Tab-separated table of C-alpha atoms and ligand atoms in Angstrom:
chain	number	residue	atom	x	y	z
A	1433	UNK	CA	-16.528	0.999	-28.486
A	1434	UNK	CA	-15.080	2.645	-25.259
A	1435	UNK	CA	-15.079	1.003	-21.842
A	1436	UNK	CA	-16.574	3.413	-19.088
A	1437	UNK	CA	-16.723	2.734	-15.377
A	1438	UNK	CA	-20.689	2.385	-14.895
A	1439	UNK	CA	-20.235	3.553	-11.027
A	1440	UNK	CA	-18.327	6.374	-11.938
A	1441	UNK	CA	-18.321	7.430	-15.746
A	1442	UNK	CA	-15.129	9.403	-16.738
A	1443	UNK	CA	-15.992	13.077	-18.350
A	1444	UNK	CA	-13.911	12.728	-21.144
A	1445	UNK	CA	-15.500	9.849	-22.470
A	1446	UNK	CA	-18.949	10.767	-21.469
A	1447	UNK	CA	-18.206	14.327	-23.259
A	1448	UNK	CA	-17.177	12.466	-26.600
A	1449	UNK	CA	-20.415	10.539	-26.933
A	1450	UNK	CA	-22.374	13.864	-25.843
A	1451	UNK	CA	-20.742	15.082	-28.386
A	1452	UNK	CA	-21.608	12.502	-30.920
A	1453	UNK	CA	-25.581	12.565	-30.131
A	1454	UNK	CA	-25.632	16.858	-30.202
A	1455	UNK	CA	-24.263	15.750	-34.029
A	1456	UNK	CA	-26.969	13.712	-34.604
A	1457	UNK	CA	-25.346	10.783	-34.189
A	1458	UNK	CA	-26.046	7.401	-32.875
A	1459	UNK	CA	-24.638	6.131	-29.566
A	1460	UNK	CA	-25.242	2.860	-26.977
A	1461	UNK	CA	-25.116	2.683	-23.697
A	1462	UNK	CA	-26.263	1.185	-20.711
A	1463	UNK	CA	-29.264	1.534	-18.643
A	1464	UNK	CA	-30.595	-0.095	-15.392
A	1465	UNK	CA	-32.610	-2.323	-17.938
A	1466	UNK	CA	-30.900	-3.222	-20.942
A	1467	UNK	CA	-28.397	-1.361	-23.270
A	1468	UNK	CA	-30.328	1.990	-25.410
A	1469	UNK	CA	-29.365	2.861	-28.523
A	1470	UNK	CA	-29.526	6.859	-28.122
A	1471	UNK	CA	-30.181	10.232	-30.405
A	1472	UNK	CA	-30.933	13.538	-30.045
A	1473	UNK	CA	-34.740	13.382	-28.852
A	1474	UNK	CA	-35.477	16.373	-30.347
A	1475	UNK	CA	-33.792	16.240	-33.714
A	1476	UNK	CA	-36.042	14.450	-36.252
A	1477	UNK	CA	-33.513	13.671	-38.170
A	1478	UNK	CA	-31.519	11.715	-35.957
A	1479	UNK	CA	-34.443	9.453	-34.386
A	1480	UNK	CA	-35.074	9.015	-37.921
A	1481	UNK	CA	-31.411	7.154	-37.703
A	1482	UNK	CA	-32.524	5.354	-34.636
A	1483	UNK	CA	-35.519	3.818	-36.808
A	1484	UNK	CA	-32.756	2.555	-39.606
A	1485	UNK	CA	-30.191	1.546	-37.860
A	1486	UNK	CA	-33.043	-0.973	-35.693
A	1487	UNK	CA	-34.705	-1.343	-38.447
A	1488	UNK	CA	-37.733	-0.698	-36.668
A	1489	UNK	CA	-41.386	-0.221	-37.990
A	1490	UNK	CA	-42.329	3.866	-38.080
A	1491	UNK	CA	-45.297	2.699	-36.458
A	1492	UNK	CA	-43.481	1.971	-32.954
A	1493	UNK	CA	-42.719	5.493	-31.177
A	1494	UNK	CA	-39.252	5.156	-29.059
A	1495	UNK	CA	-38.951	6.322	-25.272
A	1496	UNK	CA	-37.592	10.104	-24.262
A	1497	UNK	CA	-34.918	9.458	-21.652
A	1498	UNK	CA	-34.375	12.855	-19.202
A	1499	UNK	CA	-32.565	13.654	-16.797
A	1500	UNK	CA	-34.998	14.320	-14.024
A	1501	UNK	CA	-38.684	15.008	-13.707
A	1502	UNK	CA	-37.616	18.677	-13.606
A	1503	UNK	CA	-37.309	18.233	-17.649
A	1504	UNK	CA	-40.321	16.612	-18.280
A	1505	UNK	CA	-42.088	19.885	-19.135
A	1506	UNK	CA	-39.564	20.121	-22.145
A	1507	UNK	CA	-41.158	16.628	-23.961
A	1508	UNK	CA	-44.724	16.440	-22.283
A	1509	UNK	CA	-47.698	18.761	-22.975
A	1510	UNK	CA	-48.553	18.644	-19.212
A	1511	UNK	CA	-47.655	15.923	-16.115
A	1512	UNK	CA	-50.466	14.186	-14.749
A	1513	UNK	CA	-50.850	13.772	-11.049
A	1514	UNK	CA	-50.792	10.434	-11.031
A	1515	UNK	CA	-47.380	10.193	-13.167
A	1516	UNK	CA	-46.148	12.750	-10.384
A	1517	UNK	CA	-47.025	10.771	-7.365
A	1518	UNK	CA	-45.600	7.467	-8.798
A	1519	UNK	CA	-42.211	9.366	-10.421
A	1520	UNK	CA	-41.548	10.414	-6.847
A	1521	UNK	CA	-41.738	6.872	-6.102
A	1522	UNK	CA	-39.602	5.036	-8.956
A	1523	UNK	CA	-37.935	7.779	-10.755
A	1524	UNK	CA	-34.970	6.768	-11.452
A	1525	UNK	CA	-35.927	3.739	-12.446
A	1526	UNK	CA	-37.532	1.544	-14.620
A	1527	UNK	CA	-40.751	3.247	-15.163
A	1528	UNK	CA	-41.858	4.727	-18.366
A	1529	UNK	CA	-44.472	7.090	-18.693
A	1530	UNK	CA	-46.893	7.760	-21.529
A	1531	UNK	CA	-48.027	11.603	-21.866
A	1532	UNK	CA	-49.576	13.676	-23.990
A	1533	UNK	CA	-46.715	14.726	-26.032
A	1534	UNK	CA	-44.935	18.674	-25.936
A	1535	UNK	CA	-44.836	20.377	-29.446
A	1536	UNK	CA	-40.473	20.170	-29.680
A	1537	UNK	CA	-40.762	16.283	-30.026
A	1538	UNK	CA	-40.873	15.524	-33.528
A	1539	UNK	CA	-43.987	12.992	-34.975
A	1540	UNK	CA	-40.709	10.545	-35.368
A	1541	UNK	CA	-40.523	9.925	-32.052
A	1542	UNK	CA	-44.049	9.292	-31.270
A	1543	UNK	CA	-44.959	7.243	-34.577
A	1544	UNK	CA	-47.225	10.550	-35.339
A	1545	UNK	CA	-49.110	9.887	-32.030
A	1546	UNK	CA	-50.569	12.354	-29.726
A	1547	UNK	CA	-48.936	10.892	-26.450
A	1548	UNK	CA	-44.791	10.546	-25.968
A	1549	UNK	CA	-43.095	8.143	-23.711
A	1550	UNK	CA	-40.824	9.998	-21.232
A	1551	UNK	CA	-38.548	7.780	-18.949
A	1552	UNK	CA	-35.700	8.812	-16.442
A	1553	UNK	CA	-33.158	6.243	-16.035
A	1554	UNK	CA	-30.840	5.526	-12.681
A	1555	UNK	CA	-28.042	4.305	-14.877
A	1556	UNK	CA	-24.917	6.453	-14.159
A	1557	UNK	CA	-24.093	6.576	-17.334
A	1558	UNK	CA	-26.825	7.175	-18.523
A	1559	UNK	CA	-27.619	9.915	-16.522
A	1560	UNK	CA	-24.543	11.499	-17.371
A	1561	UNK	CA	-24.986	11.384	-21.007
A	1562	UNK	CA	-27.991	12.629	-20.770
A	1563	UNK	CA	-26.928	15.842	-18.754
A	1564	UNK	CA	-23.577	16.080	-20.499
A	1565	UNK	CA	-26.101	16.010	-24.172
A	1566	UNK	CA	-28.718	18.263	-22.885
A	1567	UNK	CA	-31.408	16.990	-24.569
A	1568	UNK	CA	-33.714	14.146	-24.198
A	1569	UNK	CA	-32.316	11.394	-25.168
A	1570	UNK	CA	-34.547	8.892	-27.334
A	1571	UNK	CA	-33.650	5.354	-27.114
A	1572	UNK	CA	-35.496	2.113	-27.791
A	1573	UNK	CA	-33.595	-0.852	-26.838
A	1574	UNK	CA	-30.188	-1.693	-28.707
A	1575	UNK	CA	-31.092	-4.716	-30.793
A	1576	UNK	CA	-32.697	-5.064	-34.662
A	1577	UNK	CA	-36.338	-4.875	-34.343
A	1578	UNK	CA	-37.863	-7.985	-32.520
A	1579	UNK	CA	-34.771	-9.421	-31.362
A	1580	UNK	CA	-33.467	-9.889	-27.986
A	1581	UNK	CA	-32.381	-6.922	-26.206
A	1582	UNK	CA	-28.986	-6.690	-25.075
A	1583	UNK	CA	-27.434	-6.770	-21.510
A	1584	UNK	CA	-24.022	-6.879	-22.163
A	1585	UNK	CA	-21.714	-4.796	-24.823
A	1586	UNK	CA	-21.214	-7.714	-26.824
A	1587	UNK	CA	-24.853	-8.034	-27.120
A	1588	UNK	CA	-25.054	-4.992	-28.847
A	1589	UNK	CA	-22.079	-5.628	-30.964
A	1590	UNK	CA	-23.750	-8.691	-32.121
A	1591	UNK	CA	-26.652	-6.882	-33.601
A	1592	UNK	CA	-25.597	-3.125	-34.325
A	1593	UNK	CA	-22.059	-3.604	-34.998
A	1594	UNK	CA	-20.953	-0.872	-38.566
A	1595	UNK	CA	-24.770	0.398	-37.761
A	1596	UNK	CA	-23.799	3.255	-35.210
A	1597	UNK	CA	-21.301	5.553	-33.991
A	1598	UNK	CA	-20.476	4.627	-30.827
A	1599	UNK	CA	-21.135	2.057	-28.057
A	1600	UNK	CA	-20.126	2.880	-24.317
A	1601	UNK	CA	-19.400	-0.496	-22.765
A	1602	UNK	CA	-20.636	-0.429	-18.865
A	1603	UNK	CA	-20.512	-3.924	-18.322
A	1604	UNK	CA	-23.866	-6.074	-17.710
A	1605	UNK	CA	-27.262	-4.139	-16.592
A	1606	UNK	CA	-28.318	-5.085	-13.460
A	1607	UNK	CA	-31.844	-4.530	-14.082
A	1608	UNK	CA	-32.238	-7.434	-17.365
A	1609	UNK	CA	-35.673	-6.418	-18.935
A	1610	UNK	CA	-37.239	-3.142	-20.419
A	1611	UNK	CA	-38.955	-0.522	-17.492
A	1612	UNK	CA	-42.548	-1.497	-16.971
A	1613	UNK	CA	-44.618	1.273	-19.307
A	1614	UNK	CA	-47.852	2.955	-17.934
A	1615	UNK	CA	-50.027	4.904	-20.062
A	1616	UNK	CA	-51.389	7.697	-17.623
A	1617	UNK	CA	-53.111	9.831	-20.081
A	1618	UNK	CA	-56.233	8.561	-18.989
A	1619	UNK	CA	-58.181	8.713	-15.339
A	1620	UNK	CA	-56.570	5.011	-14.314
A	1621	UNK	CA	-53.328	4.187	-14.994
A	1622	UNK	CA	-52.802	1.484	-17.224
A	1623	UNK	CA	-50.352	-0.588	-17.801
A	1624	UNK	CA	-48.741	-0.885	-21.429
A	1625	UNK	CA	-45.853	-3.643	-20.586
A	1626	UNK	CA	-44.604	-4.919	-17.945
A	1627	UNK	CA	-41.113	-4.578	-16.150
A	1628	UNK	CA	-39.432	-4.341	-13.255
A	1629	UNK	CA	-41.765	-2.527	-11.790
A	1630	UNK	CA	-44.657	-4.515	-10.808
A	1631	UNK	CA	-48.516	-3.981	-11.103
A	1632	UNK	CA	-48.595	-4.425	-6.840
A	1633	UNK	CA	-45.495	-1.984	-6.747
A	1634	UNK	CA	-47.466	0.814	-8.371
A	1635	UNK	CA	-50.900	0.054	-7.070
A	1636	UNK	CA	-49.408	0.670	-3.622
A	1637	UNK	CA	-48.691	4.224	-4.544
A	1638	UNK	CA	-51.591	4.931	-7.033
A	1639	UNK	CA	-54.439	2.589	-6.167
A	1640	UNK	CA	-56.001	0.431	-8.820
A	1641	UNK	CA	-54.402	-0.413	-12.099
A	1642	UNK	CA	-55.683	-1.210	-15.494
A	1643	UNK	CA	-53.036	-3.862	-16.875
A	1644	UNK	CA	-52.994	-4.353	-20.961
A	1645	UNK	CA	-53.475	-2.083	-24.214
A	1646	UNK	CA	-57.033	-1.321	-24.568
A	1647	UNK	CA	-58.630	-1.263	-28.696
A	1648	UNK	CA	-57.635	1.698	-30.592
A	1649	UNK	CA	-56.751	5.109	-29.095
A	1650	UNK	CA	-54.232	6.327	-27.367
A	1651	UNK	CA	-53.465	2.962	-24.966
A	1652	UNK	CA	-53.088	1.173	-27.970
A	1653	UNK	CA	-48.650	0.298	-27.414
A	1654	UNK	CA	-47.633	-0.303	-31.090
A	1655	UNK	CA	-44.693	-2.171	-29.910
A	1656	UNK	CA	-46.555	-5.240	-28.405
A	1657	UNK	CA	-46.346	-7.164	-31.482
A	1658	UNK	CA	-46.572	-10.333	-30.350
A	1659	UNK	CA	-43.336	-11.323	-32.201
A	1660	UNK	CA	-40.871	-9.393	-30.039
A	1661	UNK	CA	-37.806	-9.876	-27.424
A	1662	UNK	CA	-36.752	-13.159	-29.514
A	1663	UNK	CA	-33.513	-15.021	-29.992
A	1664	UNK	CA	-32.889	-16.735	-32.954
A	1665	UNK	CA	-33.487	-20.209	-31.400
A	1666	UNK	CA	-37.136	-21.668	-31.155
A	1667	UNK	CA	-37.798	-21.420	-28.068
A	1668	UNK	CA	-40.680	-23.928	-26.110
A	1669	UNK	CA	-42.203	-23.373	-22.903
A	1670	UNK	CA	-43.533	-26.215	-20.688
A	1671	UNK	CA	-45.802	-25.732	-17.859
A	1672	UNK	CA	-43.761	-27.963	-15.279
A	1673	UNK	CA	-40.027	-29.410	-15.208
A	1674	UNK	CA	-41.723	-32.395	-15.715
A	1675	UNK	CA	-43.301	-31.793	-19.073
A	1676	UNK	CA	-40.066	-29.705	-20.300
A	1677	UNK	CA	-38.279	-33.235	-19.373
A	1678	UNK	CA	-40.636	-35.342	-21.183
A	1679	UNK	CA	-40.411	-33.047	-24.246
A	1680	UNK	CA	-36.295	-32.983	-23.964
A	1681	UNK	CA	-36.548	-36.528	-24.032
A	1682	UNK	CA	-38.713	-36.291	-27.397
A	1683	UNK	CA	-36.249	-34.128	-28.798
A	1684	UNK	CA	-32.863	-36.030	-28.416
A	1685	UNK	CA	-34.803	-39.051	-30.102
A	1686	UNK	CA	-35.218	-36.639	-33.084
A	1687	UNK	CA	-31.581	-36.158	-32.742
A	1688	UNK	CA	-32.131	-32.410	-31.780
A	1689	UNK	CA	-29.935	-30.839	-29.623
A	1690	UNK	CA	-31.435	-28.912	-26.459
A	1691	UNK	CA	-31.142	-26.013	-23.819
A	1692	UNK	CA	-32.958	-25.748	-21.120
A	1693	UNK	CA	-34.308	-22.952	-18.396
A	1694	UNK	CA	-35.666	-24.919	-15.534
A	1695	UNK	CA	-37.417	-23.244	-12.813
A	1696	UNK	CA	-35.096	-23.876	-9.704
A	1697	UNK	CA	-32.949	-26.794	-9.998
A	1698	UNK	CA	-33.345	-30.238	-11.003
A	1699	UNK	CA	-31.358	-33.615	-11.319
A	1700	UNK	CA	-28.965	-33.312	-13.501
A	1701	UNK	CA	-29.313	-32.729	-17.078
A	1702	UNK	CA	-27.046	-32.205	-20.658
A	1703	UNK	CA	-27.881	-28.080	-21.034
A	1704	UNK	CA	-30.018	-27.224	-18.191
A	1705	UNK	CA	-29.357	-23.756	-16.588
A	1706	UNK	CA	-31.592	-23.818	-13.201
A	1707	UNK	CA	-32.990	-20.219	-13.654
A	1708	UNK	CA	-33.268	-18.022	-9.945
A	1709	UNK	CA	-36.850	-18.587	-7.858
A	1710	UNK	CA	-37.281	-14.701	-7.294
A	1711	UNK	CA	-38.464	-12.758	-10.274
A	1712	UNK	CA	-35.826	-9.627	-9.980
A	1713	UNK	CA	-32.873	-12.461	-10.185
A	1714	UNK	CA	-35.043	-14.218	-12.952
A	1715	UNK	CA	-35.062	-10.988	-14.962
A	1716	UNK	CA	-31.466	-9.738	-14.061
A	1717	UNK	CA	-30.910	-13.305	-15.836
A	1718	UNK	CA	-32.782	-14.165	-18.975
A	1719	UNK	CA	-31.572	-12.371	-21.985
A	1720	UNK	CA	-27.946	-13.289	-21.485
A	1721	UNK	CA	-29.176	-17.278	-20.865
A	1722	UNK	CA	-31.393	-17.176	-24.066
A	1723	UNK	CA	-28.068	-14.973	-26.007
A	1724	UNK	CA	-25.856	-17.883	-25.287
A	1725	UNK	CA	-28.086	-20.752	-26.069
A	1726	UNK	CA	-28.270	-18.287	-29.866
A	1727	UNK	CA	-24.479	-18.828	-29.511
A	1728	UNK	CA	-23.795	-22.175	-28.873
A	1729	UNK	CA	-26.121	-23.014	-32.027
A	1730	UNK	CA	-28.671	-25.400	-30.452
A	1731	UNK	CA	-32.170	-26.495	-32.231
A	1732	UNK	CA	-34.523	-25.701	-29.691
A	1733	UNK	CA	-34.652	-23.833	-26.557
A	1734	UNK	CA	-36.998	-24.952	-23.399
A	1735	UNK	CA	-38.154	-22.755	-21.157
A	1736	UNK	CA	-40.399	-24.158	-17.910
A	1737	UNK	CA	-42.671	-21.271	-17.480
A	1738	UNK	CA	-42.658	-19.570	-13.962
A	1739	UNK	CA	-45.923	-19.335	-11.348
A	1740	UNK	CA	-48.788	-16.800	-13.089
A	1741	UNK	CA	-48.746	-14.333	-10.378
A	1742	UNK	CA	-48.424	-10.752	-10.686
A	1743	UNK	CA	-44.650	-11.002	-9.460
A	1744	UNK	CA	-44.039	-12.855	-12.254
A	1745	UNK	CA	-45.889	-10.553	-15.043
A	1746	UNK	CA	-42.844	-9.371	-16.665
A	1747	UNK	CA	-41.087	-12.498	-17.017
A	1748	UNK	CA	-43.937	-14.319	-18.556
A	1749	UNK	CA	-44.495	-11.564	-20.370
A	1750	UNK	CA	-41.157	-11.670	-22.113
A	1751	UNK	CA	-40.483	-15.874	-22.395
A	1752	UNK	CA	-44.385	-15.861	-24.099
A	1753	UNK	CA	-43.403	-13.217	-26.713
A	1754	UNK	CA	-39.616	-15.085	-26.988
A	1755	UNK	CA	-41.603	-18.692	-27.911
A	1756	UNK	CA	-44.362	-16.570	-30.133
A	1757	UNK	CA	-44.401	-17.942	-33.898
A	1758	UNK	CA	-42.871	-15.343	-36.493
B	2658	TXA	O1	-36.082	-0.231	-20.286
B	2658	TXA	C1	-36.433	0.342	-21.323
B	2658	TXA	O2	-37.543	0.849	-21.449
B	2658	TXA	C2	-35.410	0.405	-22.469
B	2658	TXA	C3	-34.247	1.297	-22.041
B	2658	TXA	C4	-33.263	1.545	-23.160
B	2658	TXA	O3	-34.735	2.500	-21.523
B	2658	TXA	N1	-36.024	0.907	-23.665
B	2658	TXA	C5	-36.926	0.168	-24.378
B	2658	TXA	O4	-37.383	0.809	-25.524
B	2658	TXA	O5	-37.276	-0.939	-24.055
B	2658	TXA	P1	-38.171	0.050	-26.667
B	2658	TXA	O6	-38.300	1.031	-27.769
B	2658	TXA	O7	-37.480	-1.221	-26.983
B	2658	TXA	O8	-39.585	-0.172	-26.050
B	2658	TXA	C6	-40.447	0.951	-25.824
B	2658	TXA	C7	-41.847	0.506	-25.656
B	2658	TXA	C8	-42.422	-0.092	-26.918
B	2658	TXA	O9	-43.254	-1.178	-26.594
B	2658	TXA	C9	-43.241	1.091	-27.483
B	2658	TXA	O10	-44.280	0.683	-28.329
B	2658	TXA	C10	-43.755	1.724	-26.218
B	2658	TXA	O11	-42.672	1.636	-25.319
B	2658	TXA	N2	-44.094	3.138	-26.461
B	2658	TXA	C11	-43.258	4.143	-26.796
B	2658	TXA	N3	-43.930	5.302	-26.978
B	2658	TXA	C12	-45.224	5.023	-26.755
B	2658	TXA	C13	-46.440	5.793	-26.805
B	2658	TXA	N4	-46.426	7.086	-27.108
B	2658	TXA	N5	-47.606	5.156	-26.522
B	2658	TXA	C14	-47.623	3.853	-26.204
B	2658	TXA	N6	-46.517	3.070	-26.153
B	2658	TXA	C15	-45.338	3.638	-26.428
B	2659	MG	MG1	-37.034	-3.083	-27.698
């Protein structure tokens, strides 16, 4: 693990974990989002690694990180109009883009699918790995497969720790949740997940929006098991303070212990952790609230849901799949 400034990376270190992923090697760092756990994006071979080391299903194809939409011609068979007008918009950022994928990335990457995910972060870091590595750099989220991704170094650690070669420790993303993916293979875009950027945000550059995988084909995001983004802890969601109260109450007379997200504050209670009223605090938030309830070893987790409004997609999104049954 090396510390690196994530304002200002230092070349030496940035140069050593180039180094590592032009070997085929495995290396973590931090994004805007959440911490990826990075290969060579055109070496078979090492996304294979990726796969292992997450143990992830082959049937989930991983994200191609570049360093600007100059590169996208490298990974993508050709660049949509629409994924031009809203990359001017977002890139960098937290926007991933699904393609019709270039012959140089291998099936790996894609899960055998016709269409690659191409995404160009706004990390420093990340960007400078990426140019220091010169290759697209493939990286799903640094966690085992359906856990909670990671925000934090120690996040990583928890989960990946004798698993890979190298972890560059930027200190907390500000971002908090995965980039919002949009399928734009077909005439209207379509949201896959999602993220920080919100269906609104995108339908103000691009017009309407198609929002969810559609049956078969190539919308179809293998990754949205339902099962995904969990921690360890059950976790309960509750329409209202109110109810999450009532049910906290039901609890302790089972002798469980209890953590608690409430939605803004509320009297005083034993583990409650009033969670922000504005969805890009919310998000910059979660993970490392629902990593340190894992931590602190409680039996259940509640979560009062926030408003069901398009600000809030992402959110929801993730606290539904963190409370979804195994
Ligand atoms: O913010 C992020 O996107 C982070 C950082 C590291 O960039 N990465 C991330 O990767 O969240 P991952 O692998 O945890 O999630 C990628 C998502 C999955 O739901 C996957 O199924 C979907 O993108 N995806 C990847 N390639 C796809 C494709 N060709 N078609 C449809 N969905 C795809
Ligand atoms: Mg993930």
């Amino acid at each position: 693990m090396l510390k690196v400034d994530p304002f200002d990376p230092a070349p030496d270190v940035i140069h050593r974990a180039a180094d590592v992923i032009r070997a085929g090697g495995l290396v973590a760092f931090p994004t805007e989002t959440v911490y990826g756990l990075g290969a060579n994006g055109l070496d078979a071979g090492a996304v294979a690694r990726i796969f292992e080391a997450k143990g992830r299903p082959a049937t989930n194809p991983v994200i191609l990180h570049v360093y600007d939409g100059s590169r996208v011609l490298n990974v993508a068979a050709n660049w949509p109009a629409t994924a031009d007008a809203l990359a001017a918009r977002f890139w960098p950022g937290p926007l991933t883009f699904v393609v019709p994928k270039a012959p140089p990335v291998p099936t790996v990457a894609t899960a055998g699918g016709p269409t690659v995910a191409v995404r160009c972060p706004n990390h420093p870091v990340a960007r400078a790995l990426i140019r220091a590595a010169g290759v697209p750099i493939a990286a799903p989220s640094a966690n085992r497969s359906t856990e909670l991704s990671p925000t934090r170094a120690e996040h990583v650690l928890k989960s990946l720790n004798g698993r890979i070669d190298m972890l560059l420790d930027g200190g907390p993303c500000s971002g908090g949740i995965e980039s919002t993916v949009v399928d734009v293979t077909g005439e209207i875009p379509r949201v896959l997940r999602p993220g920080l950027i919100s269906v609104p945000m995108l339908e103000e550059v691009c017009g309407r929006v198609e929002i969810g995988a559609k049956d078969g084909g190539v919308s179809r995001s293998p990754g949205q098991m339902a099962k995904h983004y969990s921690p360890r802890t059950p976790v309960v969601l509750c329409r209202s303070n109110d109810e999450a109260l009532a049910l906290g109450t039901e609890f302790s007379r089972r002798e469980w212990s209890w953590g608690w997200l409430s939605f803004g504050e509320v009297t005083e209670e034993a583990a409650v952790v009033p969670m922000p009223a504005d969805p890009e605090s919310y998000a910059a938030q979660l993970y490392r609230e629902l990593h340190t309830f894992d931590e602190v070893d409680i039996d259940r987790i509640l979560v009062t849901l926030p408003p069901d409004t398009p600000e809030w997609a992402a959110v929801r999104d993730r606290l539904t799949r963190a409370a979804a049954p195994g």
